[in-house]
mmCIF file of C-alpha atoms and ligand atoms in Angstrom:
data_model
loop_
_atom_site.group_PDB
_atom_site.id
_atom_site.type_symbol
_atom_site.label_atom_id
_atom_site.label_comp_id
_atom_site.label_asym_id
_atom_site.label_seq_id
_atom_site.Cartn_x
_atom_site.Cartn_y
_atom_site.Cartn_z
ATOM 1 C CA MET A 10 -22.063 -17.295 34.083
ATOM 2 C CA ILE A 11 -19.387 -15.442 32.141
ATOM 3 C CA ASP A 12 -17.914 -12.541 34.119
ATOM 4 C CA LEU A 13 -17.360 -10.075 31.287
ATOM 5 C CA LYS A 14 -16.065 -7.378 33.571
ATOM 6 C CA ALA A 15 -13.412 -9.611 35.108
ATOM 7 C CA ASN A 16 -12.417 -10.981 31.697
ATOM 8 C CA LEU A 17 -12.029 -7.483 30.279
ATOM 9 C CA GLN A 18 -10.042 -6.307 33.234
ATOM 10 C CA SER A 19 -7.638 -9.202 32.943
ATOM 11 C CA ILE A 20 -7.303 -8.665 29.173
ATOM 12 C CA GLN A 21 -6.555 -4.954 29.673
ATOM 13 C CA GLU A 22 -3.859 -5.870 32.186
ATOM 14 C CA ARG A 23 -2.352 -8.402 29.793
ATOM 15 C CA ILE A 24 -2.405 -5.860 26.937
ATOM 16 C CA ALA A 25 -0.670 -3.287 29.140
ATOM 17 C CA ALA A 26 1.954 -5.801 30.305
ATOM 18 C CA ALA A 27 2.715 -6.955 26.747
ATOM 19 C CA ALA A 28 2.964 -3.327 25.571
ATOM 20 C CA GLY A 29 5.293 -2.612 28.494
ATOM 21 C CA ARG A 30 7.594 -5.494 27.555
ATOM 22 C CA ALA A 31 7.924 -3.997 24.076
ATOM 23 C CA GLY A 32 8.350 -0.432 25.348
ATOM 24 C CA ARG A 33 5.043 0.559 23.740
ATOM 25 C CA ASP A 34 2.236 2.785 24.970
ATOM 26 C CA PRO A 35 -0.850 0.571 25.565
ATOM 27 C CA ALA A 36 -2.966 3.428 24.179
ATOM 28 C CA GLU A 37 -1.622 2.519 20.700
ATOM 29 C CA ILE A 38 -3.468 -0.797 20.903
ATOM 30 C CA SER A 39 -7.220 -1.131 20.392
ATOM 31 C CA LEU A 40 -9.178 -4.127 21.508
ATOM 32 C CA VAL A 41 -11.646 -5.341 18.886
ATOM 33 C CA ALA A 42 -14.207 -7.595 20.585
ATOM 34 C CA VAL A 43 -15.079 -10.378 18.157
ATOM 35 C CA THR A 44 -18.787 -10.982 18.662
ATOM 36 C CA LYS A 45 -19.603 -13.632 16.052
ATOM 37 C CA THR A 46 -22.118 -16.087 17.545
ATOM 38 C CA GLN A 47 -22.759 -13.695 20.462
ATOM 39 C CA PRO A 48 -26.297 -12.329 20.776
ATOM 40 C CA ALA A 49 -26.987 -8.578 20.769
ATOM 41 C CA GLU A 50 -27.586 -8.563 24.577
ATOM 42 C CA VAL A 51 -24.075 -9.796 25.191
ATOM 43 C CA ILE A 52 -22.657 -7.168 22.832
ATOM 44 C CA ARG A 53 -24.643 -4.534 24.682
ATOM 45 C CA ALA A 54 -23.252 -5.724 28.002
ATOM 46 C CA ALA A 55 -19.712 -5.397 26.618
ATOM 47 C CA TYR A 56 -20.606 -1.934 25.285
ATOM 48 C CA GLU A 57 -21.808 -0.922 28.732
ATOM 49 C CA LEU A 58 -18.437 -1.957 30.124
ATOM 50 C CA GLY A 59 -16.837 0.543 27.751
ATOM 51 C CA LEU A 60 -16.007 -1.428 24.588
ATOM 52 C CA ARG A 61 -16.669 0.423 21.318
ATOM 53 C CA HIS A 62 -14.903 -1.722 18.705
ATOM 54 C CA PHE A 63 -16.699 -4.884 17.634
ATOM 55 C CA GLY A 64 -15.723 -7.386 14.957
ATOM 56 C CA GLU A 65 -17.954 -9.720 12.959
ATOM 57 C CA ASN A 66 -17.085 -12.172 10.208
ATOM 58 C CA ARG A 67 -20.476 -12.625 8.541
ATOM 59 C CA VAL A 68 -22.481 -9.853 6.941
ATOM 60 C CA GLU A 69 -25.936 -11.318 7.660
ATOM 61 C CA GLU A 70 -25.165 -11.935 11.297
ATOM 62 C CA ALA A 71 -23.815 -8.404 11.774
ATOM 63 C CA GLU A 72 -26.834 -6.882 10.013
ATOM 64 C CA ALA A 73 -29.202 -8.773 12.265
ATOM 65 C CA LYS A 74 -27.527 -7.483 15.424
ATOM 66 C CA ALA A 75 -26.213 -4.005 14.629
ATOM 67 C CA GLY A 76 -29.620 -2.361 14.171
ATOM 68 C CA ASP A 77 -30.492 -2.866 17.852
ATOM 69 C CA LEU A 78 -27.167 -1.609 19.158
ATOM 70 C CA PRO A 79 -25.824 1.902 19.884
ATOM 71 C CA ALA A 80 -24.838 4.007 16.880
ATOM 72 C CA ASP A 81 -21.407 4.940 18.228
ATOM 73 C CA ILE A 82 -20.068 1.391 17.832
ATOM 74 C CA THR A 83 -17.240 0.970 15.335
ATOM 75 C CA TRP A 84 -17.978 -2.230 13.389
ATOM 76 C CA HIS A 85 -14.992 -4.121 12.007
ATOM 77 C CA MET A 86 -15.478 -6.633 9.187
ATOM 78 C CA ILE A 87 -12.930 -9.389 9.809
ATOM 79 C CA GLY A 88 -14.185 -12.283 7.668
ATOM 80 C CA HIS A 89 -13.836 -13.210 4.004
ATOM 81 C CA ILE A 90 -16.265 -11.263 1.815
ATOM 82 C CA GLN A 91 -17.944 -13.042 -1.086
ATOM 83 C CA SER A 92 -18.388 -10.767 -4.103
ATOM 84 C CA ARG A 93 -22.150 -10.907 -3.991
ATOM 85 C CA LYS A 94 -22.161 -9.757 -0.334
ATOM 86 C CA ALA A 95 -19.827 -6.791 -0.810
ATOM 87 C CA LYS A 96 -22.767 -4.473 -1.348
ATOM 88 C CA ARG A 97 -24.070 -5.159 2.142
ATOM 89 C CA VAL A 98 -20.709 -4.578 3.808
ATOM 90 C CA VAL A 99 -20.427 -0.932 2.848
ATOM 91 C CA PRO A 100 -23.415 0.591 4.706
ATOM 92 C CA LEU A 101 -22.718 -1.342 7.903
ATOM 93 C CA PHE A 102 -19.006 -1.578 8.577
ATOM 94 C CA HIS A 103 -16.624 1.248 9.450
ATOM 95 C CA ILE A 104 -13.439 -0.636 8.589
ATOM 96 C CA VAL A 105 -12.758 -3.825 6.623
ATOM 97 C CA HIS A 106 -9.759 -5.895 7.788
ATOM 98 C CA SER A 107 -10.275 -8.658 5.264
ATOM 99 C CA VAL A 108 -9.513 -7.164 1.850
ATOM 100 C CA ASP A 109 -7.857 -10.180 0.259
ATOM 101 C CA SER A 110 -7.872 -9.417 -3.487
ATOM 102 C CA VAL A 111 -7.660 -6.492 -5.891
ATOM 103 C CA LYS A 112 -10.984 -7.587 -7.352
ATOM 104 C CA LEU A 113 -12.747 -7.297 -3.994
ATOM 105 C CA ALA A 114 -11.139 -3.907 -3.381
ATOM 106 C CA GLN A 115 -12.274 -2.633 -6.782
ATOM 107 C CA ARG A 116 -15.788 -3.804 -6.087
ATOM 108 C CA LEU A 117 -15.849 -2.151 -2.646
ATOM 109 C CA ASP A 118 -14.440 1.018 -4.169
ATOM 110 C CA ARG A 119 -17.298 1.229 -6.672
ATOM 111 C CA LEU A 120 -19.805 0.590 -3.893
ATOM 112 C CA CYS A 121 -18.329 3.446 -1.843
ATOM 113 C CA LEU A 122 -18.976 6.044 -4.533
ATOM 114 C CA GLU A 123 -21.688 7.717 -2.468
ATOM 115 C CA ARG A 124 -19.973 7.368 0.871
ATOM 116 C CA ALA A 125 -19.158 10.686 2.556
ATOM 117 C CA ALA A 126 -15.557 9.615 3.225
ATOM 118 C CA PRO A 127 -13.325 6.808 1.918
ATOM 119 C CA LEU A 128 -13.823 3.433 3.622
ATOM 120 C CA PRO A 129 -10.826 2.407 5.773
ATOM 121 C CA ILE A 130 -9.433 -0.986 4.794
ATOM 122 C CA LEU A 131 -6.609 -3.311 5.771
ATOM 123 C CA LEU A 132 -4.961 -5.770 3.415
ATOM 124 C CA GLU A 133 -5.188 -9.356 4.637
ATOM 125 C CA PHE A 134 -2.104 -11.532 4.198
ATOM 126 C CA ASN A 135 -1.894 -15.288 4.365
ATOM 127 C CA VAL A 136 1.517 -15.317 6.010
ATOM 128 C CA SER A 137 1.482 -18.960 7.062
ATOM 129 C CA GLY A 138 0.447 -20.098 3.571
ATOM 130 C CA GLU A 139 -2.231 -22.463 4.902
ATOM 131 C CA ALA A 140 -4.673 -23.455 2.149
ATOM 132 C CA SER A 141 -7.604 -22.793 4.495
ATOM 133 C CA LYS A 142 -6.721 -19.119 4.858
ATOM 134 C CA TYR A 143 -7.557 -16.139 2.672
ATOM 135 C CA GLY A 144 -5.241 -13.269 1.883
ATOM 136 C CA PHE A 145 -2.485 -12.025 -0.349
ATOM 137 C CA ALA A 146 0.606 -14.219 -0.503
ATOM 138 C CA ALA A 147 3.213 -12.729 1.801
ATOM 139 C CA GLU A 148 6.405 -12.894 -0.230
ATOM 140 C CA GLU A 149 8.891 -10.126 0.375
ATOM 141 C CA GLU A 150 10.126 -8.095 -2.601
ATOM 142 C CA ASP A 151 7.388 -9.555 -4.755
ATOM 143 C CA GLU A 152 6.778 -7.595 -7.978
ATOM 144 C CA ALA A 153 3.243 -8.916 -8.397
ATOM 145 C CA LEU A 154 2.371 -7.810 -4.866
ATOM 146 C CA LEU A 155 3.808 -4.339 -5.404
ATOM 147 C CA ALA A 156 1.780 -4.017 -8.592
ATOM 148 C CA ALA A 157 -1.382 -5.091 -6.751
ATOM 149 C CA VAL A 158 -0.736 -2.680 -3.890
ATOM 150 C CA GLU A 159 -0.131 0.138 -6.347
ATOM 151 C CA GLU A 160 -3.667 -0.401 -7.654
ATOM 152 C CA LEU A 161 -5.127 -0.706 -4.164
ATOM 153 C CA VAL A 162 -3.681 2.496 -2.771
ATOM 154 C CA ALA A 163 -4.931 4.412 -5.816
ATOM 155 C CA LEU A 164 -8.594 3.469 -5.339
ATOM 156 C CA PRO A 165 -10.266 6.798 -4.558
ATOM 157 C CA HIS A 166 -13.079 5.586 -2.285
ATOM 158 C CA LEU A 167 -11.010 3.270 -0.087
ATOM 159 C CA ARG A 168 -8.268 4.232 2.333
ATOM 160 C CA VAL A 169 -5.589 1.658 3.106
ATOM 161 C CA GLN A 170 -4.524 1.862 6.767
ATOM 162 C CA GLY A 171 -2.378 -1.226 7.228
ATOM 163 C CA LEU A 172 -2.278 -5.016 7.211
ATOM 164 C CA MET A 173 -4.070 -7.915 8.854
ATOM 165 C CA THR A 174 -3.259 -11.586 9.360
ATOM 166 C CA MET A 175 -4.402 -14.667 11.233
ATOM 167 C CA ALA A 176 -1.715 -16.885 12.723
ATOM 168 C CA PRO A 177 -2.158 -20.657 12.592
ATOM 169 C CA ILE A 178 -3.464 -22.481 15.646
ATOM 170 C CA VAL A 179 -0.389 -23.467 17.660
ATOM 171 C CA THR A 180 0.142 -25.004 21.066
ATOM 172 C CA ASN A 181 2.625 -22.401 22.253
ATOM 173 C CA PRO A 182 1.931 -18.747 21.327
ATOM 174 C CA GLN A 183 5.662 -18.208 20.757
ATOM 175 C CA GLN A 184 5.271 -20.361 17.634
ATOM 176 C CA ALA A 185 3.078 -17.630 16.144
ATOM 177 C CA ARG A 186 5.770 -14.957 16.581
ATOM 178 C CA PRO A 187 7.429 -15.418 13.161
ATOM 179 C CA VAL A 188 4.059 -14.795 11.481
ATOM 180 C CA PHE A 189 3.694 -11.464 13.291
ATOM 181 C CA VAL A 190 7.300 -10.473 12.604
ATOM 182 C CA HIS A 191 6.751 -11.276 8.938
ATOM 183 C CA LEU A 192 3.618 -9.118 8.720
ATOM 184 C CA ARG A 193 5.405 -6.199 10.379
ATOM 185 C CA ARG A 194 8.332 -6.485 7.948
ATOM 186 C CA LEU A 195 5.977 -6.603 5.019
ATOM 187 C CA ARG A 196 4.252 -3.488 6.352
ATOM 188 C CA ASP A 197 7.594 -1.705 6.673
ATOM 189 C CA GLU A 198 8.491 -2.708 3.139
ATOM 190 C CA LEU A 199 5.159 -1.442 1.758
ATOM 191 C CA ALA A 200 5.476 1.749 3.781
ATOM 192 C CA ALA A 201 8.852 2.369 2.165
ATOM 193 C CA ALA A 202 7.489 1.628 -1.313
ATOM 194 C CA PHE A 203 4.273 3.666 -0.864
ATOM 195 C CA PRO A 204 5.142 6.460 1.566
ATOM 196 C CA GLN A 205 2.008 8.471 0.681
ATOM 197 C CA THR A 206 -0.228 5.792 2.217
ATOM 198 C CA ASP A 207 -0.951 5.378 5.924
ATOM 199 C CA TRP A 208 0.308 1.936 6.991
ATOM 200 C CA HIS A 209 0.015 2.321 10.750
ATOM 201 C CA HIS A 210 -2.349 -0.546 11.550
ATOM 202 C CA LEU A 211 -1.260 -4.112 12.170
ATOM 203 C CA SER A 212 -4.363 -6.190 12.926
ATOM 204 C CA MET A 213 -2.903 -9.326 14.425
ATOM 205 C CA GLY A 214 -3.349 -11.380 17.577
ATOM 206 C CA MET A 215 -6.306 -13.412 18.805
ATOM 207 C CA THR A 216 -7.153 -15.078 22.132
ATOM 208 C CA ASP A 217 -4.224 -17.492 22.134
ATOM 209 C CA ASP A 218 -1.498 -15.232 20.789
ATOM 210 C CA PHE A 219 -2.375 -11.548 21.307
ATOM 211 C CA GLU A 220 0.414 -10.837 23.778
ATOM 212 C CA VAL A 221 3.063 -12.011 21.328
ATOM 213 C CA ALA A 222 1.344 -10.000 18.573
ATOM 214 C CA ILE A 223 1.494 -6.863 20.727
ATOM 215 C CA GLU A 224 5.184 -7.449 21.417
ATOM 216 C CA GLU A 225 5.629 -7.498 17.621
ATOM 217 C CA GLY A 226 3.671 -4.311 16.938
ATOM 218 C CA ALA A 227 -0.057 -5.114 16.770
ATOM 219 C CA THR A 228 -2.296 -2.023 16.906
ATOM 220 C CA LEU A 229 -5.592 -3.954 16.681
ATOM 221 C CA VAL A 230 -6.058 -7.222 18.552
ATOM 222 C CA ARG A 231 -9.147 -9.251 17.706
ATOM 223 C CA LEU A 232 -10.386 -11.190 20.720
ATOM 224 C CA GLY A 233 -13.424 -13.431 20.921
ATOM 225 C CA ARG A 234 -13.006 -16.314 23.322
ATOM 226 C CA ALA A 235 -10.840 -14.410 25.830
ATOM 227 C CA ILE A 236 -13.757 -12.029 26.414
ATOM 228 C CA PHE A 237 -16.863 -14.135 25.913
ATOM 229 C CA ASN A 238 -15.966 -17.768 26.641
ATOM 230 C CA PRO A 239 -12.439 -18.296 27.897
ATOM 231 C CA ASP A 240 -12.990 -22.038 28.303
ATOM 232 C CA LEU A 241 -13.503 -22.742 24.603
ATOM 233 C CA PRO A 242 -10.503 -24.363 22.929
ATOM 234 C CA PRO A 243 -8.864 -22.755 19.858
ATOM 235 C CA TRP A 244 -10.415 -25.124 17.331
ATOM 236 C CA ARG A 245 -13.808 -23.682 18.307
ATOM 237 C CA ARG A 246 -12.757 -20.181 17.340
ATOM 238 C CA GLY A 247 -14.794 -20.468 14.155
HETATM 239 C C1 PLP B 27 -13.044 -15.581 15.374
HETATM 240 C C2 PLP B 27 -11.995 -14.642 14.922
HETATM 241 C C3 PLP B 27 -11.178 -13.975 15.844
HETATM 242 C C4 PLP B 27 -11.263 -14.186 17.342
HETATM 243 O O1 PLP B 27 -10.792 -15.457 17.689
HETATM 244 P P1 PLP B 27 -10.603 -15.910 19.224
HETATM 245 O O2 PLP B 27 -9.639 -17.020 19.116
HETATM 246 O O3 PLP B 27 -11.965 -16.289 19.686
HETATM 247 O O4 PLP B 27 -10.062 -14.729 19.960
HETATM 248 C C5 PLP B 27 -10.243 -13.087 15.352
HETATM 249 N N1 PLP B 27 -10.100 -12.855 14.033
HETATM 250 C C6 PLP B 27 -10.858 -13.483 13.119
HETATM 251 C C7 PLP B 27 -10.647 -13.179 11.681
HETATM 252 C C8 PLP B 27 -11.828 -14.393 13.533
HETATM 253 O O5 PLP B 27 -12.592 -15.016 12.620
#
């Protein structure tokens, strides 16, 4: 049996300790429980222990579960969105971490026309450059990127709130640090170039590397295995 309560308690302690090492207030960091492959009952159990932020990477799976769960959950879309599924993202999710192209953003923007408020989004960057990963290329001082971001921040029905990345699977979490440093620098550069936009979120850090991510400025950590099945190895993270 998985002891969710004990897992969450230990994660909260680790978040607080990592924040402390960086001189940060742990209240700046939100835990997003990644519930892909977890049934609705397990999500409900985590909700009852106080979690309110849940992340899913597939639209169909999230649709199937969200209807049975409390309405005050904040649903985070963290997976790649195929164009034809964008329509189904908008009514369900409260924030999209995985905006990885201008085309997708434009499509989401059109779909948000009737939404009461702009949809919060993060821009996903492929910092490590792995072919298997989605996201904008993370070159600094890149004219093409600045031009893309200029279009993104002008979309009236979306609201950019920061950046997201996934570090590669590494054996020692310290090896992921340069990826997190890079994302933070990129954020600072974009914040200087587009001061009207809110760039406060850095969605970075997963089960194997969240403490390092927090030391480097993460505001949203996305944890699956650490909460729901700590014994699963990283290559099963899906
Ligand atoms: C699965 C997933 C996570 C959580 O991974 P764990 O290693 O289980 O913590 C975080 N972010 C994304 C985008 C994911 O797909």
